[in-house]
Each structure stands twice: as structure tokens, then as C-alpha cells.
Amino acid sequence: MERPELIPQPDPNVTNLLLIRHGATPPNEQRPYILQGCGINPGLSESGQKQADALSEFLSRNSAIQHIYCSPMIRARETAIAIGERFGLTPQEIAEIHECDVGLWEGKSWDIIMQEFPEEYRAFMEDSSQNRYAGGESYHDVLDRSEPAIQSVLDRHPGETVAIVAHNVVNRVYLAKLMGLEIKRAKEITQTNTGINIIRHKQGETRLVTMNAIFHLSGIPH
């Protein structure tokens, strides 16, 4: 008997979205880790490539993806390519879902940021939805540019399953909006490298079904 897909094809008026964070990069893995933002643009680390391979293998066994979209940043594109190879698809880039611009904090650890920018750090931690990374974007800025782009994908693909490979902050703010949380609470949402969020969209209603699924990472560092 053929095993059913864990992520079945949707009804003709429903879009399935798999919103995924990219695989790990060297800055993600160093301790203390540094903020990459959108200015530091590395490829996947060795562990990140293993994560992407495990992700793509898991999706190939448990879903039927018709389209793949990704941020133009290398780490997202490499993760999306790994998925696409399993489905015979070429990822399409969406400029508006690049990672947050962290401004003057790019390349710095949080310990250094606390020392060098104490007032800006306190303001950001108090309300990241309105207070920006010093010289960069706020969480609301990221939501304002990324949400319409994600919505456009949902509207274009009824009856299909699509994957979007994006970033930690992009995913967090979008998920916070779906869950009805204040956007300043988005930083409480965990997004593991290659974690999968399953979202369903139907007739103007978009619903989060599963958040940060990491079944595929068993035995793989993350």
C-alpha cells in the first residue's frame, strides 16, 4: 500500500505554504554567534548543507511541491536549490523576503551590541516592532515589505503546495502576525535552521497549521 503524504495536496481553493528557514551558516554556528542581517551573505556551512539535504529528502517523501520561492541571499538560495533538485524545480527569487537589515549591529554578537549600543539595545529589546536595529530595520519594517510578497504567492497558487525559503526575522514576524501576536513578541518565536512551518490559505483566511517542524533533523546538529 502506498504511504499517504504527511502534507497532502490541498483542495482546489486552498494553497499550502511551507515556509522554511534556510540551513545553517558559519556565523549561525560560531559562539557567540554574530548577526548576519542582509549585508553578510555566506553560503551554507557543512552542517547547513546536511540540514538542507535532510530537509529536501524529507519533503520529497512527504509532500508534492509545485513551486519553490526563496530570498535572493545565498544561504536561502542554496537551501531552495537542494529542495528543487528533488522535485525538478528551479527556485524563483523574491527580493522582498531578504533577511532584516541589522544596520550597525551587523557582524557583532549581542554581548558586544549591549556594550557599544546600550540605549539602542534596551529600546530594541523593549519593542522591536517600532525600535530599529541601530541604523537598520524594525520588525514592522520587515513585515511591511515581506508580507505582501508572501500573500502574492498564496493568491497565485490555489490547489497547490509551494515552498518559500526565507530567514529568521522574516519568518518570525509573519508567523506572529498569523497568530495574532504583537509583532514585538516575534523574537519569542523559535525558527530552527531548516525548520518547516505549514500554512494554509483559503478565501482570504490564512492559518498556521504547524510551526518549526524539525523531524528531518534527527541526528543532525541544529
PDB file of C-alpha atoms in Angstrom:
ATOM      1  CA  MET A   1       0.000   0.000   0.000  1.00  0.00           C
ATOM      2  CA  GLU A   2       1.313   3.456  -0.888  1.00  0.00           C
ATOM      3  CA  ARG A   3       2.062   5.573   2.157  1.00  0.00           C
ATOM      4  CA  PRO A   4      -0.026   8.778   2.367  1.00  0.00           C
ATOM      5  CA  GLU A   5       1.785  12.107   2.279  1.00  0.00           C
ATOM      6  CA  LEU A   6       2.159  13.887   5.607  1.00  0.00           C
ATOM      7  CA  ILE A   7       1.465  17.109   3.692  1.00  0.00           C
ATOM      8  CA  PRO A   8      -1.349  16.125   1.291  1.00  0.00           C
ATOM      9  CA  GLN A   9      -2.278  18.129  -1.773  1.00  0.00           C
ATOM     10  CA  PRO A  10      -4.804  20.831  -0.888  1.00  0.00           C
ATOM     11  CA  ASP A  11      -8.335  21.300  -2.170  1.00  0.00           C
ATOM     12  CA  PRO A  12      -8.625  23.354  -5.399  1.00  0.00           C
ATOM     13  CA  ASN A  13      -9.357  26.568  -3.469  1.00  0.00           C
ATOM     14  CA  VAL A  14      -6.630  26.085  -0.836  1.00  0.00           C
ATOM     15  CA  THR A  15      -2.915  26.926  -1.040  1.00  0.00           C
ATOM     16  CA  ASN A  16      -0.442  25.014   1.106  1.00  0.00           C
ATOM     17  CA  LEU A  17       2.640  27.031   2.031  1.00  0.00           C
ATOM     18  CA  LEU A  18       5.768  25.503   3.520  1.00  0.00           C
ATOM     19  CA  LEU A  19       7.610  28.492   4.996  1.00  0.00           C
ATOM     20  CA  ILE A  20      11.165  27.375   5.766  1.00  0.00           C
ATOM     21  CA  ARG A  21      14.223  28.934   7.338  1.00  0.00           C
ATOM     22  CA  HIS A  22      17.489  28.426   5.445  1.00  0.00           C
ATOM     23  CA  GLY A  23      20.157  25.963   6.576  1.00  0.00           C
ATOM     24  CA  ALA A  24      22.905  26.964   8.990  1.00  0.00           C
ATOM     25  CA  THR A  25      25.828  29.195   8.030  1.00  0.00           C
ATOM     26  CA  PRO A  26      29.206  29.648   9.758  1.00  0.00           C
ATOM     27  CA  PRO A  27      28.009  32.844  11.541  1.00  0.00           C
ATOM     28  CA  ASN A  28      24.977  30.914  12.861  1.00  0.00           C
ATOM     29  CA  GLU A  29      27.279  28.310  14.366  1.00  0.00           C
ATOM     30  CA  GLN A  30      30.046  30.393  15.915  1.00  0.00           C
ATOM     31  CA  ARG A  31      29.772  31.150  19.631  1.00  0.00           C
ATOM     32  CA  PRO A  32      28.894  33.743  20.443  1.00  0.00           C
ATOM     33  CA  TYR A  33      27.069  33.950  17.135  1.00  0.00           C
ATOM     34  CA  ILE A  34      27.036  37.189  15.191  1.00  0.00           C
ATOM     35  CA  LEU A  35      24.199  38.976  13.444  1.00  0.00           C
ATOM     36  CA  GLN A  36      24.364  38.406   9.684  1.00  0.00           C
ATOM     37  CA  GLY A  37      21.466  40.571   8.597  1.00  0.00           C
ATOM     38  CA  CYS A  38      21.313  41.218   4.878  1.00  0.00           C
ATOM     39  CA  GLY A  39      24.857  42.533   4.467  1.00  0.00           C
ATOM     40  CA  ILE A  40      26.765  39.397   5.430  1.00  0.00           C
ATOM     41  CA  ASN A  41      25.926  36.844   2.783  1.00  0.00           C
ATOM     42  CA  PRO A  42      27.661  33.481   3.324  1.00  0.00           C
ATOM     43  CA  GLY A  43      26.703  30.135   1.892  1.00  0.00           C
ATOM     44  CA  LEU A  44      25.706  27.141   3.968  1.00  0.00           C
ATOM     45  CA  SER A  45      28.174  25.538   6.348  1.00  0.00           C
ATOM     46  CA  GLU A  46      28.886  21.819   6.191  1.00  0.00           C
ATOM     47  CA  SER A  47      26.195  21.240   8.818  1.00  0.00           C
ATOM     48  CA  GLY A  48      23.858  23.584   6.970  1.00  0.00           C
ATOM     49  CA  GLN A  49      24.253  21.565   3.788  1.00  0.00           C
ATOM     50  CA  LYS A  50      23.458  18.382   5.704  1.00  0.00           C
ATOM     51  CA  GLN A  51      20.356  20.070   7.095  1.00  0.00           C
ATOM     52  CA  ALA A  52      19.276  21.146   3.610  1.00  0.00           C
ATOM     53  CA  ASP A  53      19.837  17.644   2.231  1.00  0.00           C
ATOM     54  CA  ALA A  54      17.816  16.081   5.059  1.00  0.00           C
ATOM     55  CA  LEU A  55      15.071  18.664   4.558  1.00  0.00           C
ATOM     56  CA  SER A  56      14.838  18.015   0.831  1.00  0.00           C
ATOM     57  CA  GLU A  57      14.775  14.248   1.312  1.00  0.00           C
ATOM     58  CA  PHE A  58      12.024  14.553   3.940  1.00  0.00           C
ATOM     59  CA  LEU A  59       9.910  16.822   1.733  1.00  0.00           C
ATOM     60  CA  SER A  60      10.335  14.553  -1.282  1.00  0.00           C
ATOM     61  CA  ARG A  61       8.845  11.659   0.721  1.00  0.00           C
ATOM     62  CA  ASN A  62       6.061  13.591   2.412  1.00  0.00           C
ATOM     63  CA  SER A  63       4.806  16.272   0.029  1.00  0.00           C
ATOM     64  CA  ALA A  64       4.307  17.220  -3.609  1.00  0.00           C
ATOM     65  CA  ILE A  65       5.685  20.726  -4.122  1.00  0.00           C
ATOM     66  CA  GLN A  66       4.781  22.526  -7.361  1.00  0.00           C
ATOM     67  CA  HIS A  67       6.725  25.780  -6.876  1.00  0.00           C
ATOM     68  CA  ILE A  68       9.719  26.932  -4.832  1.00  0.00           C
ATOM     69  CA  TYR A  69      10.488  30.546  -3.943  1.00  0.00           C
ATOM     70  CA  CYS A  70      13.385  31.944  -1.947  1.00  0.00           C
ATOM     71  CA  SER A  71      15.165  35.016  -0.725  1.00  0.00           C
ATOM     72  CA  PRO A  72      17.970  36.116  -3.075  1.00  0.00           C
ATOM     73  CA  MET A  73      20.533  35.637  -0.299  1.00  0.00           C
ATOM     74  CA  ILE A  74      22.991  32.783  -0.844  1.00  0.00           C
ATOM     75  CA  ARG A  75      22.026  30.765   2.242  1.00  0.00           C
ATOM     76  CA  ALA A  76      18.343  30.764   1.282  1.00  0.00           C
ATOM     77  CA  ARG A  77      19.046  30.096  -2.380  1.00  0.00           C
ATOM     78  CA  GLU A  78      21.314  27.120  -1.640  1.00  0.00           C
ATOM     79  CA  THR A  79      18.657  25.627   0.647  1.00  0.00           C
ATOM     80  CA  ALA A  80      15.978  26.143  -2.000  1.00  0.00           C
ATOM     81  CA  ILE A  81      18.182  24.579  -4.691  1.00  0.00           C
ATOM     82  CA  ALA A  82      18.579  21.462  -2.541  1.00  0.00           C
ATOM     83  CA  ILE A  83      14.785  21.160  -2.359  1.00  0.00           C
ATOM     84  CA  GLY A  84      14.343  21.923  -6.047  1.00  0.00           C
ATOM     85  CA  GLU A  85      16.697  19.149  -7.098  1.00  0.00           C
ATOM     86  CA  ARG A  86      14.342  16.604  -5.508  1.00  0.00           C
ATOM     87  CA  PHE A  87      11.305  17.976  -7.350  1.00  0.00           C
ATOM     88  CA  GLY A  88      12.845  19.017 -10.657  1.00  0.00           C
ATOM     89  CA  LEU A  89      12.120  22.684  -9.898  1.00  0.00           C
ATOM     90  CA  THR A  90      14.181  25.867 -10.207  1.00  0.00           C
ATOM     91  CA  PRO A  91      13.683  28.255  -7.269  1.00  0.00           C
ATOM     92  CA  GLN A  92      12.316  31.700  -8.058  1.00  0.00           C
ATOM     93  CA  GLU A  93      13.763  34.588  -6.061  1.00  0.00           C
ATOM     94  CA  ILE A  94      11.645  37.131  -4.178  1.00  0.00           C
ATOM     95  CA  ALA A  95      13.636  40.268  -3.366  1.00  0.00           C
ATOM     96  CA  GLU A  96      11.286  41.444  -0.615  1.00  0.00           C
ATOM     97  CA  ILE A  97      11.927  38.470   1.683  1.00  0.00           C
ATOM     98  CA  HIS A  98      15.656  39.041   2.240  1.00  0.00           C
ATOM     99  CA  GLU A  99      16.784  39.000   5.859  1.00  0.00           C
ATOM    100  CA  CYS A 100      16.400  42.010   8.120  1.00  0.00           C
ATOM    101  CA  ASP A 101      18.815  44.908   7.739  1.00  0.00           C
ATOM    102  CA  VAL A 102      20.527  44.973  11.147  1.00  0.00           C
ATOM    103  CA  GLY A 103      22.428  48.157  10.371  1.00  0.00           C
ATOM    104  CA  LEU A 104      25.356  48.989  12.631  1.00  0.00           C
ATOM    105  CA  TRP A 105      24.950  45.715  14.523  1.00  0.00           C
ATOM    106  CA  GLU A 106      25.920  43.608  11.515  1.00  0.00           C
ATOM    107  CA  GLY A 107      28.800  41.250  12.307  1.00  0.00           C
ATOM    108  CA  LYS A 108      28.519  41.833  16.059  1.00  0.00           C
ATOM    109  CA  SER A 109      27.453  39.499  18.876  1.00  0.00           C
ATOM    110  CA  TRP A 110      24.722  40.527  21.299  1.00  0.00           C
ATOM    111  CA  ASP A 111      27.313  40.928  24.086  1.00  0.00           C
ATOM    112  CA  ILE A 112      29.203  43.496  22.019  1.00  0.00           C
ATOM    113  CA  ILE A 113      25.983  45.230  20.982  1.00  0.00           C
ATOM    114  CA  MET A 114      24.945  45.595  24.635  1.00  0.00           C
ATOM    115  CA  GLN A 115      28.286  47.222  25.431  1.00  0.00           C
ATOM    116  CA  GLU A 116      28.537  49.536  22.419  1.00  0.00           C
ATOM    117  CA  PHE A 117      24.856  50.487  21.976  1.00  0.00           C
ATOM    118  CA  PRO A 118      23.269  50.224  25.446  1.00  0.00           C
ATOM    119  CA  GLU A 119      20.389  52.666  24.857  1.00  0.00           C
ATOM    120  CA  GLU A 120      19.527  51.355  21.387  1.00  0.00           C
ATOM    121  CA  TYR A 121      19.761  47.777  22.655  1.00  0.00           C
ATOM    122  CA  ARG A 122      17.334  48.467  25.527  1.00  0.00           C
ATOM    123  CA  ALA A 123      14.894  50.197  23.192  1.00  0.00           C
ATOM    124  CA  PHE A 124      15.051  47.356  20.674  1.00  0.00           C
ATOM    125  CA  MET A 125      14.511  44.693  23.315  1.00  0.00           C
ATOM    126  CA  GLU A 126      11.601  46.648  24.765  1.00  0.00           C
ATOM    127  CA  ASP A 127       9.782  46.965  21.429  1.00  0.00           C
ATOM    128  CA  SER A 128      11.496  45.631  18.321  1.00  0.00           C
ATOM    129  CA  SER A 129       8.354  46.265  16.284  1.00  0.00           C
ATOM    130  CA  GLN A 130       8.927  50.034  16.411  1.00  0.00           C
ATOM    131  CA  ASN A 131      12.547  50.457  17.538  1.00  0.00           C
ATOM    132  CA  ARG A 132      15.005  49.525  14.822  1.00  0.00           C
ATOM    133  CA  TYR A 133      18.287  47.693  14.863  1.00  0.00           C
ATOM    134  CA  ALA A 134      20.628  50.714  15.053  1.00  0.00           C
ATOM    135  CA  GLY A 135      20.837  52.058  11.512  1.00  0.00           C
ATOM    136  CA  GLY A 136      18.660  49.216  10.187  1.00  0.00           C
ATOM    137  CA  GLU A 137      15.076  47.976  10.153  1.00  0.00           C
ATOM    138  CA  SER A 138      12.452  47.335  12.818  1.00  0.00           C
ATOM    139  CA  TYR A 139      10.371  44.171  12.892  1.00  0.00           C
ATOM    140  CA  HIS A 140       7.430  46.116  11.469  1.00  0.00           C
ATOM    141  CA  ASP A 141       9.615  47.318   8.597  1.00  0.00           C
ATOM    142  CA  VAL A 142      10.389  43.682   7.754  1.00  0.00           C
ATOM    143  CA  LEU A 143       6.727  42.692   7.977  1.00  0.00           C
ATOM    144  CA  ASP A 144       5.617  45.611   5.812  1.00  0.00           C
ATOM    145  CA  ARG A 145       7.892  44.604   2.924  1.00  0.00           C
ATOM    146  CA  SER A 146       7.673  40.804   3.214  1.00  0.00           C
ATOM    147  CA  GLU A 147       4.002  40.124   3.977  1.00  0.00           C
ATOM    148  CA  PRO A 148       2.618  41.437   0.636  1.00  0.00           C
ATOM    149  CA  ALA A 149       5.155  39.308  -1.258  1.00  0.00           C
ATOM    150  CA  ILE A 150       4.169  36.165   0.665  1.00  0.00           C
ATOM    151  CA  GLN A 151       0.487  36.979   0.200  1.00  0.00           C
ATOM    152  CA  SER A 152       1.019  37.279  -3.543  1.00  0.00           C
ATOM    153  CA  VAL A 153       2.424  33.732  -3.621  1.00  0.00           C
ATOM    154  CA  LEU A 154      -0.565  32.420  -1.657  1.00  0.00           C
ATOM    155  CA  ASP A 155      -3.003  34.114  -4.027  1.00  0.00           C
ATOM    156  CA  ARG A 156      -1.291  32.787  -7.180  1.00  0.00           C
ATOM    157  CA  HIS A 157      -1.302  29.094  -6.317  1.00  0.00           C
ATOM    158  CA  PRO A 158      -4.713  27.754  -5.239  1.00  0.00           C
ATOM    159  CA  GLY A 159      -4.813  23.961  -5.260  1.00  0.00           C
ATOM    160  CA  GLU A 160      -1.022  23.724  -4.996  1.00  0.00           C
ATOM    161  CA  THR A 161       1.722  23.279  -2.422  1.00  0.00           C
ATOM    162  CA  VAL A 162       4.502  25.845  -2.547  1.00  0.00           C
ATOM    163  CA  ALA A 163       7.698  26.291  -0.535  1.00  0.00           C
ATOM    164  CA  ILE A 164       9.286  29.591   0.452  1.00  0.00           C
ATOM    165  CA  VAL A 165      12.800  29.593   1.913  1.00  0.00           C
ATOM    166  CA  ALA A 166      13.355  32.765   3.916  1.00  0.00           C
ATOM    167  CA  HIS A 167      15.014  33.899   7.135  1.00  0.00           C
ATOM    168  CA  ASN A 168      14.715  34.004  10.900  1.00  0.00           C
ATOM    169  CA  VAL A 169      13.270  37.503  11.294  1.00  0.00           C
ATOM    170  CA  VAL A 170      11.127  37.329   8.149  1.00  0.00           C
ATOM    171  CA  ASN A 171       9.527  34.090   9.311  1.00  0.00           C
ATOM    172  CA  ARG A 172       9.107  35.261  12.898  1.00  0.00           C
ATOM    173  CA  VAL A 173       7.243  38.465  12.071  1.00  0.00           C
ATOM    174  CA  TYR A 174       4.988  36.735   9.542  1.00  0.00           C
ATOM    175  CA  LEU A 175       4.135  33.943  11.987  1.00  0.00           C
ATOM    176  CA  ALA A 176       3.478  36.453  14.771  1.00  0.00           C
ATOM    177  CA  LYS A 177       1.002  38.246  12.510  1.00  0.00           C
ATOM    178  CA  LEU A 178      -0.756  34.958  11.666  1.00  0.00           C
ATOM    179  CA  MET A 179      -1.036  34.043  15.345  1.00  0.00           C
ATOM    180  CA  GLY A 180      -2.400  37.447  16.336  1.00  0.00           C
ATOM    181  CA  LEU A 181       0.619  38.286  18.493  1.00  0.00           C
ATOM    182  CA  GLU A 182       2.025  41.750  18.957  1.00  0.00           C
ATOM    183  CA  ILE A 183       4.876  41.997  16.473  1.00  0.00           C
ATOM    184  CA  LYS A 184       7.298  42.935  19.255  1.00  0.00           C
ATOM    185  CA  ARG A 185       6.796  39.380  20.571  1.00  0.00           C
ATOM    186  CA  ALA A 186       8.039  37.843  17.307  1.00  0.00           C
ATOM    187  CA  LYS A 187      11.512  37.364  18.779  1.00  0.00           C
ATOM    188  CA  GLU A 188       9.978  34.805  21.175  1.00  0.00           C
ATOM    189  CA  ILE A 189       9.221  32.522  18.198  1.00  0.00           C
ATOM    190  CA  THR A 190      11.812  29.831  17.544  1.00  0.00           C
ATOM    191  CA  GLN A 191      12.885  29.236  13.957  1.00  0.00           C
ATOM    192  CA  THR A 192      15.458  26.446  13.730  1.00  0.00           C
ATOM    193  CA  ASN A 193      17.641  26.274  10.629  1.00  0.00           C
ATOM    194  CA  THR A 194      15.548  24.370   8.011  1.00  0.00           C
ATOM    195  CA  GLY A 195      12.547  24.299  10.370  1.00  0.00           C
ATOM    196  CA  ILE A 196       9.256  23.921   8.474  1.00  0.00           C
ATOM    197  CA  ASN A 197       6.115  26.000   9.072  1.00  0.00           C
ATOM    198  CA  ILE A 198       2.959  24.666   7.401  1.00  0.00           C
ATOM    199  CA  ILE A 199       0.437  27.343   6.460  1.00  0.00           C
ATOM    200  CA  ARG A 200      -2.921  27.033   4.683  1.00  0.00           C
ATOM    201  CA  HIS A 201      -4.654  29.826   2.806  1.00  0.00           C
ATOM    202  CA  LYS A 202      -8.289  29.746   1.701  1.00  0.00           C
ATOM    203  CA  GLN A 203     -10.566  32.553   0.510  1.00  0.00           C
ATOM    204  CA  GLY A 204      -8.905  35.339   2.423  1.00  0.00           C
ATOM    205  CA  GLU A 205      -8.141  33.275   5.526  1.00  0.00           C
ATOM    206  CA  THR A 206      -4.551  32.255   6.239  1.00  0.00           C
ATOM    207  CA  ARG A 207      -3.954  29.781   9.064  1.00  0.00           C
ATOM    208  CA  LEU A 208      -0.835  28.387  10.719  1.00  0.00           C
ATOM    209  CA  VAL A 209      -1.079  24.589  10.968  1.00  0.00           C
ATOM    210  CA  THR A 210       2.392  23.526  12.152  1.00  0.00           C
ATOM    211  CA  MET A 211       5.302  25.634  13.401  1.00  0.00           C
ATOM    212  CA  ASN A 212       9.022  24.867  13.241  1.00  0.00           C
ATOM    213  CA  ALA A 213       8.772  21.137  12.462  1.00  0.00           C
ATOM    214  CA  ILE A 214      12.243  19.554  12.578  1.00  0.00           C
ATOM    215  CA  PHE A 215      11.516  15.818  12.178  1.00  0.00           C
ATOM    216  CA  HIS A 216      14.146  15.661   9.450  1.00  0.00           C
ATOM    217  CA  LEU A 217      16.959  16.866  11.742  1.00  0.00           C
ATOM    218  CA  SER A 218      17.130  13.782  13.939  1.00  0.00           C
ATOM    219  CA  GLY A 219      20.832  13.068  14.413  1.00  0.00           C
ATOM    220  CA  ILE A 220      21.906  16.235  12.583  1.00  0.00           C
ATOM    221  CA  PRO A 221      23.350  19.206  14.543  1.00  0.00           C
ATOM    222  CA  HIS A 222      20.987  22.182  14.731  1.00  0.00           C
TER     223      HIS A 222
END
